[in-house]
Amino acid sequence: MTRLTSTLRGLVTLCAALLAVATASATAGASTDPKAPENFVALRTVDPTILQEMRYFTPHNFVGERIDGYRQPLCILTRPAAEALHQAQVNLLRQGYTLKVYDCYRPQHAVDHFVRWAKDLDDEAMKSEFYPDVDKTRLFEDGYIAEKSGHSRGSTMDLTIVKLPAKPTRPYVPGESLVPCYAPKDERFPDNSVDMGTGFDCFDTLSHTLDPRIQGEQRTNRLLLKSTLESLGFVNLAEEWWHYTYKPEPCPDTYFDFPVSAKSLTNSR
């Protein structure tokens, strides 16, 4: 058995054991939140230069409100994933770019919120932007919503690339007019990301990383993100240009439910 294999098996065992302890603690007292395993960190402690625009802490997402479990606009990841992301950032900074994360670790409470929303067929407040051509009755069947998410294991993130110097992105104003997420970049909601062909969380086949309709600068930008991350052990979800998972995952079979908050982390207790 190699040292790496032994270490990874140890981490998997630790993840499962800590999940059991956290679940028991939360059950024992309603006011006690589960805590993150020791190998989870705030990304900013590993690389403070990576931009963070945590969409599910805001109402600018396909649900239209802050998502359950997001108590702070904070990117939390397993340490191996955060350290690999730091190296990707180093490589991109040399080329005049920075990474920006939209979502990182996602608690099961948040996934449950998505599921409840998807089953409420009358709530289509954000349809015009995020899923203009998708019937809400098909969100589960088409794979846009699921009852479990790899994000809850802590090594998956949603992210993009921003050209330096980074321009600020204005806040979303609830109730403002919505534009389809696949509209030309200068028409859809302003994002300081380079043009990826669609916005983040666009429920459309145009979001497939290698969709042949995405060409020119948009394709070049997607491939820059893809090649940079894949060279460091990240794996892309082919249906979402923004979705990457660091492999091997320290917690490949464990879905956590501690809140997105600095207080959830070991070094903040």
PDB file of C-alpha atoms in Angstrom, residues 52-236:
ATOM      1  CA  GLN A  52     -15.516  34.905  -4.046  1.00  0.00           C
ATOM      2  CA  GLU A  53     -19.028  35.692  -5.275  1.00  0.00           C
ATOM      3  CA  MET A  54     -21.065  33.216  -3.292  1.00  0.00           C
ATOM      4  CA  ARG A  55     -24.325  33.238  -5.214  1.00  0.00           C
ATOM      5  CA  TYR A  56     -26.404  31.083  -2.868  1.00  0.00           C
ATOM      6  CA  PHE A  57     -25.865  33.555  -0.033  1.00  0.00           C
ATOM      7  CA  THR A  58     -27.664  36.092  -2.231  1.00  0.00           C
ATOM      8  CA  PRO A  59     -31.059  36.115  -3.979  1.00  0.00           C
ATOM      9  CA  HIS A  60     -29.356  36.085  -7.389  1.00  0.00           C
ATOM     10  CA  ASN A  61     -29.795  32.396  -8.127  1.00  0.00           C
ATOM     11  CA  PHE A  62     -32.389  30.169  -9.798  1.00  0.00           C
ATOM     12  CA  VAL A  63     -34.482  30.013  -6.595  1.00  0.00           C
ATOM     13  CA  GLY A  64     -34.510  33.784  -6.080  1.00  0.00           C
ATOM     14  CA  GLU A  65     -33.671  33.864  -2.373  1.00  0.00           C
ATOM     15  CA  ARG A  66     -30.810  33.054  -0.024  1.00  0.00           C
ATOM     16  CA  ILE A  67     -30.455  29.294   0.208  1.00  0.00           C
ATOM     17  CA  ASP A  68     -30.759  27.399   3.494  1.00  0.00           C
ATOM     18  CA  GLY A  69     -27.448  26.659   5.187  1.00  0.00           C
ATOM     19  CA  TYR A  70     -25.539  29.656   3.804  1.00  0.00           C
ATOM     20  CA  ARG A  71     -24.901  31.847   6.848  1.00  0.00           C
ATOM     21  CA  GLN A  72     -21.886  33.643   5.436  1.00  0.00           C
ATOM     22  CA  PRO A  73     -20.618  34.317   1.880  1.00  0.00           C
ATOM     23  CA  LEU A  74     -17.736  31.914   2.436  1.00  0.00           C
ATOM     24  CA  CYS A  75     -16.011  29.296   0.273  1.00  0.00           C
ATOM     25  CA  ILE A  76     -15.240  26.161   2.303  1.00  0.00           C
ATOM     26  CA  LEU A  77     -13.367  23.207   0.782  1.00  0.00           C
ATOM     27  CA  THR A  78     -11.363  20.179   1.817  1.00  0.00           C
ATOM     28  CA  ARG A  79      -7.750  21.226   2.251  1.00  0.00           C
ATOM     29  CA  PRO A  80      -6.419  19.197  -0.720  1.00  0.00           C
ATOM     30  CA  ALA A  81      -8.974  20.845  -3.033  1.00  0.00           C
ATOM     31  CA  ALA A  82      -8.178  24.316  -1.680  1.00  0.00           C
ATOM     32  CA  GLU A  83      -4.435  23.810  -2.084  1.00  0.00           C
ATOM     33  CA  ALA A  84      -4.846  22.563  -5.659  1.00  0.00           C
ATOM     34  CA  LEU A  85      -7.053  25.570  -6.413  1.00  0.00           C
ATOM     35  CA  HIS A  86      -4.303  27.809  -5.040  1.00  0.00           C
ATOM     36  CA  GLN A  87      -1.846  26.344  -7.544  1.00  0.00           C
ATOM     37  CA  ALA A  88      -4.341  26.927 -10.360  1.00  0.00           C
ATOM     38  CA  GLN A  89      -4.594  30.544  -9.217  1.00  0.00           C
ATOM     39  CA  VAL A  90      -0.805  30.919  -9.278  1.00  0.00           C
ATOM     40  CA  ASN A  91      -0.766  29.671 -12.871  1.00  0.00           C
ATOM     41  CA  LEU A  92      -3.561  32.016 -13.957  1.00  0.00           C
ATOM     42  CA  LEU A  93      -2.143  35.092 -12.231  1.00  0.00           C
ATOM     43  CA  ARG A  94       0.977  34.732 -14.402  1.00  0.00           C
ATOM     44  CA  GLN A  95      -1.308  35.081 -17.431  1.00  0.00           C
ATOM     45  CA  GLY A  96      -3.202  38.108 -16.144  1.00  0.00           C
ATOM     46  CA  TYR A  97      -6.284  36.288 -14.803  1.00  0.00           C
ATOM     47  CA  THR A  98      -7.815  35.335 -11.459  1.00  0.00           C
ATOM     48  CA  LEU A  99     -10.211  32.602 -10.444  1.00  0.00           C
ATOM     49  CA  LYS A 100     -13.627  33.464  -9.015  1.00  0.00           C
ATOM     50  CA  VAL A 101     -15.735  30.927  -7.129  1.00  0.00           C
ATOM     51  CA  TYR A 102     -19.539  30.980  -7.139  1.00  0.00           C
ATOM     52  CA  ASP A 103     -20.069  27.999  -4.831  1.00  0.00           C
ATOM     53  CA  CYS A 104     -17.921  25.502  -2.930  1.00  0.00           C
ATOM     54  CA  TYR A 105     -19.000  23.178  -0.126  1.00  0.00           C
ATOM     55  CA  ARG A 106     -22.816  23.004  -0.093  1.00  0.00           C
ATOM     56  CA  PRO A 107     -24.683  21.646   2.954  1.00  0.00           C
ATOM     57  CA  GLN A 108     -27.378  19.014   2.508  1.00  0.00           C
ATOM     58  CA  HIS A 109     -29.864  21.571   3.868  1.00  0.00           C
ATOM     59  CA  ALA A 110     -29.195  23.674   0.763  1.00  0.00           C
ATOM     60  CA  VAL A 111     -29.723  20.701  -1.542  1.00  0.00           C
ATOM     61  CA  ASP A 112     -33.009  19.986   0.233  1.00  0.00           C
ATOM     62  CA  HIS A 113     -34.007  23.624  -0.385  1.00  0.00           C
ATOM     63  CA  PHE A 114     -33.352  23.148  -4.115  1.00  0.00           C
ATOM     64  CA  VAL A 115     -35.488  19.999  -4.118  1.00  0.00           C
ATOM     65  CA  ARG A 116     -38.429  21.715  -2.373  1.00  0.00           C
ATOM     66  CA  TRP A 117     -38.223  24.604  -4.829  1.00  0.00           C
ATOM     67  CA  ALA A 118     -38.123  22.274  -7.839  1.00  0.00           C
ATOM     68  CA  LYS A 119     -41.267  20.493  -6.654  1.00  0.00           C
ATOM     69  CA  ASP A 120     -43.139  23.811  -6.325  1.00  0.00           C
ATOM     70  CA  LEU A 121     -44.188  24.196  -9.954  1.00  0.00           C
ATOM     71  CA  ASP A 122     -45.866  27.543  -9.272  1.00  0.00           C
ATOM     72  CA  ASP A 123     -42.601  29.236  -8.294  1.00  0.00           C
ATOM     73  CA  GLU A 124     -40.963  30.367 -11.522  1.00  0.00           C
ATOM     74  CA  ALA A 125     -39.789  33.812 -10.404  1.00  0.00           C
ATOM     75  CA  MET A 126     -36.296  33.367 -11.872  1.00  0.00           C
ATOM     76  CA  LYS A 127     -37.199  31.304 -14.932  1.00  0.00           C
ATOM     77  CA  SER A 128     -36.565  34.126 -17.421  1.00  0.00           C
ATOM     78  CA  GLU A 129     -32.886  34.208 -16.515  1.00  0.00           C
ATOM     79  CA  PHE A 130     -31.849  30.752 -15.382  1.00  0.00           C
ATOM     80  CA  TYR A 131     -34.050  28.248 -17.245  1.00  0.00           C
ATOM     81  CA  PRO A 132     -35.992  30.145 -19.946  1.00  0.00           C
ATOM     82  CA  ASP A 133     -36.319  27.121 -22.257  1.00  0.00           C
ATOM     83  CA  VAL A 134     -36.692  24.339 -19.688  1.00  0.00           C
ATOM     84  CA  ASP A 135     -40.057  23.190 -18.364  1.00  0.00           C
ATOM     85  CA  LYS A 136     -39.803  23.088 -14.577  1.00  0.00           C
ATOM     86  CA  THR A 137     -41.480  19.681 -14.521  1.00  0.00           C
ATOM     87  CA  ARG A 138     -38.317  18.272 -16.156  1.00  0.00           C
ATOM     88  CA  LEU A 139     -35.676  19.640 -13.756  1.00  0.00           C
ATOM     89  CA  PHE A 140     -35.146  16.271 -12.041  1.00  0.00           C
ATOM     90  CA  GLU A 141     -35.434  14.168 -15.193  1.00  0.00           C
ATOM     91  CA  ASP A 142     -32.981  16.364 -17.095  1.00  0.00           C
ATOM     92  CA  GLY A 143     -30.477  16.317 -14.245  1.00  0.00           C
ATOM     93  CA  TYR A 144     -30.556  19.969 -13.242  1.00  0.00           C
ATOM     94  CA  ILE A 145     -31.750  19.174  -9.704  1.00  0.00           C
ATOM     95  CA  ALA A 146     -30.895  16.080  -7.621  1.00  0.00           C
ATOM     96  CA  GLU A 147     -31.405  14.980  -4.035  1.00  0.00           C
ATOM     97  CA  LYS A 148     -27.655  14.651  -3.452  1.00  0.00           C
ATOM     98  CA  SER A 149     -24.815  16.889  -4.627  1.00  0.00           C
ATOM     99  CA  GLY A 150     -21.088  16.293  -4.906  1.00  0.00           C
ATOM    100  CA  HIS A 151     -20.670  19.775  -3.449  1.00  0.00           C
ATOM    101  CA  SER A 152     -21.732  18.356  -0.063  1.00  0.00           C
ATOM    102  CA  ARG A 153     -18.589  16.186  -0.024  1.00  0.00           C
ATOM    103  CA  GLY A 154     -16.422  19.303   0.071  1.00  0.00           C
ATOM    104  CA  SER A 155     -14.143  18.931  -2.964  1.00  0.00           C
ATOM    105  CA  THR A 156     -16.443  20.317  -5.664  1.00  0.00           C
ATOM    106  CA  MET A 157     -16.679  23.958  -6.663  1.00  0.00           C
ATOM    107  CA  ASP A 158     -18.350  26.201  -9.250  1.00  0.00           C
ATOM    108  CA  LEU A 159     -15.998  28.811 -10.655  1.00  0.00           C
ATOM    109  CA  THR A 160     -14.916  30.996 -13.542  1.00  0.00           C
ATOM    110  CA  ILE A 161     -12.039  33.198 -14.706  1.00  0.00           C
ATOM    111  CA  VAL A 162     -11.832  36.992 -14.428  1.00  0.00           C
ATOM    112  CA  LYS A 163      -9.462  39.189 -16.431  1.00  0.00           C
ATOM    113  CA  LEU A 164      -7.237  41.432 -14.297  1.00  0.00           C
ATOM    114  CA  PRO A 165      -7.655  44.080 -13.115  1.00  0.00           C
ATOM    115  CA  ALA A 166     -11.006  42.756 -11.935  1.00  0.00           C
ATOM    116  CA  LYS A 167     -13.953  45.090 -12.291  1.00  0.00           C
ATOM    117  CA  PRO A 168     -16.612  44.945  -9.563  1.00  0.00           C
ATOM    118  CA  THR A 169     -19.885  43.161 -10.235  1.00  0.00           C
ATOM    119  CA  ARG A 170     -22.909  45.206  -9.213  1.00  0.00           C
ATOM    120  CA  PRO A 171     -25.371  43.682  -6.744  1.00  0.00           C
ATOM    121  CA  TYR A 172     -28.510  42.014  -8.061  1.00  0.00           C
ATOM    122  CA  VAL A 173     -31.692  43.908  -7.187  1.00  0.00           C
ATOM    123  CA  PRO A 174     -34.637  41.558  -6.489  1.00  0.00           C
ATOM    124  CA  GLY A 175     -37.456  42.258  -8.910  1.00  0.00           C
ATOM    125  CA  GLU A 176     -35.282  43.724 -11.651  1.00  0.00           C
ATOM    126  CA  SER A 177     -35.876  42.652 -15.247  1.00  0.00           C
ATOM    127  CA  LEU A 178     -34.323  39.296 -16.062  1.00  0.00           C
ATOM    128  CA  VAL A 179     -32.439  38.429 -19.252  1.00  0.00           C
ATOM    129  CA  PRO A 180     -31.805  34.843 -20.476  1.00  0.00           C
ATOM    130  CA  CYS A 181     -28.533  33.429 -19.201  1.00  0.00           C
ATOM    131  CA  TYR A 182     -27.471  32.559 -22.753  1.00  0.00           C
ATOM    132  CA  ALA A 183     -28.008  36.077 -24.133  1.00  0.00           C
ATOM    133  CA  PRO A 184     -24.944  37.959 -25.448  1.00  0.00           C
ATOM    134  CA  LYS A 185     -22.644  38.952 -22.593  1.00  0.00           C
ATOM    135  CA  ASP A 186     -23.409  42.672 -22.875  1.00  0.00           C
ATOM    136  CA  GLU A 187     -27.143  41.944 -22.509  1.00  0.00           C
ATOM    137  CA  ARG A 188     -27.301  39.409 -19.648  1.00  0.00           C
ATOM    138  CA  PHE A 189     -26.729  40.223 -15.982  1.00  0.00           C
ATOM    139  CA  PRO A 190     -23.310  41.903 -15.676  1.00  0.00           C
ATOM    140  CA  ASP A 191     -20.586  39.601 -14.380  1.00  0.00           C
ATOM    141  CA  ASN A 192     -16.885  40.402 -14.366  1.00  0.00           C
ATOM    142  CA  SER A 193     -16.173  36.870 -15.616  1.00  0.00           C
ATOM    143  CA  VAL A 194     -14.643  36.463 -19.052  1.00  0.00           C
ATOM    144  CA  ASP A 195     -17.285  35.486 -21.613  1.00  0.00           C
ATOM    145  CA  MET A 196     -18.052  31.786 -21.207  1.00  0.00           C
ATOM    146  CA  GLY A 197     -21.031  31.814 -23.559  1.00  0.00           C
ATOM    147  CA  THR A 198     -23.606  31.581 -20.757  1.00  0.00           C
ATOM    148  CA  GLY A 199     -23.919  32.835 -17.219  1.00  0.00           C
ATOM    149  CA  PHE A 200     -23.369  30.662 -14.156  1.00  0.00           C
ATOM    150  CA  ASP A 201     -26.121  28.134 -13.374  1.00  0.00           C
ATOM    151  CA  CYS A 202     -27.647  28.427 -16.827  1.00  0.00           C
ATOM    152  CA  PHE A 203     -30.005  25.458 -17.239  1.00  0.00           C
ATOM    153  CA  ASP A 204     -29.403  24.952 -20.944  1.00  0.00           C
ATOM    154  CA  THR A 205     -27.400  22.625 -23.177  1.00  0.00           C
ATOM    155  CA  LEU A 206     -25.291  25.634 -24.175  1.00  0.00           C
ATOM    156  CA  SER A 207     -23.722  25.259 -20.723  1.00  0.00           C
ATOM    157  CA  HIS A 208     -22.215  21.909 -21.727  1.00  0.00           C
ATOM    158  CA  THR A 209     -18.485  22.575 -21.589  1.00  0.00           C
ATOM    159  CA  LEU A 210     -17.723  21.430 -25.136  1.00  0.00           C
ATOM    160  CA  ASP A 211     -21.038  22.284 -26.806  1.00  0.00           C
ATOM    161  CA  PRO A 212     -20.070  22.764 -30.489  1.00  0.00           C
ATOM    162  CA  ARG A 213     -22.142  25.953 -30.751  1.00  0.00           C
ATOM    163  CA  ILE A 214     -19.725  27.663 -28.356  1.00  0.00           C
ATOM    164  CA  GLN A 215     -16.803  28.863 -30.470  1.00  0.00           C
ATOM    165  CA  GLY A 216     -14.228  31.635 -30.705  1.00  0.00           C
ATOM    166  CA  GLU A 217     -13.323  33.569 -27.576  1.00  0.00           C
ATOM    167  CA  GLN A 218     -16.013  31.857 -25.512  1.00  0.00           C
ATOM    168  CA  ARG A 219     -14.609  28.391 -26.274  1.00  0.00           C
ATOM    169  CA  THR A 220     -11.050  29.607 -25.676  1.00  0.00           C
ATOM    170  CA  ASN A 221     -12.071  30.866 -22.243  1.00  0.00           C
ATOM    171  CA  ARG A 222     -13.760  27.585 -21.317  1.00  0.00           C
ATOM    172  CA  LEU A 223     -10.725  25.609 -22.442  1.00  0.00           C
ATOM    173  CA  LEU A 224      -8.374  27.844 -20.446  1.00  0.00           C
ATOM    174  CA  LEU A 225     -10.327  27.084 -17.287  1.00  0.00           C
ATOM    175  CA  LYS A 226     -10.553  23.392 -18.184  1.00  0.00           C
ATOM    176  CA  SER A 227      -6.894  22.877 -19.034  1.00  0.00           C
ATOM    177  CA  THR A 228      -5.674  24.833 -16.020  1.00  0.00           C
ATOM    178  CA  LEU A 229      -7.747  22.828 -13.569  1.00  0.00           C
ATOM    179  CA  GLU A 230      -7.447  19.415 -15.189  1.00  0.00           C
ATOM    180  CA  SER A 231      -3.647  19.665 -15.124  1.00  0.00           C
ATOM    181  CA  LEU A 232      -3.899  19.759 -11.323  1.00  0.00           C
ATOM    182  CA  GLY A 233      -6.281  16.859 -10.767  1.00  0.00           C
ATOM    183  CA  PHE A 234      -9.692  18.491 -11.193  1.00  0.00           C
ATOM    184  CA  VAL A 235     -12.444  16.775 -13.182  1.00  0.00           C
ATOM    185  CA  ASN A 236     -15.079  18.760 -15.061  1.00  0.00           C
TER     186      ASN A 236
END
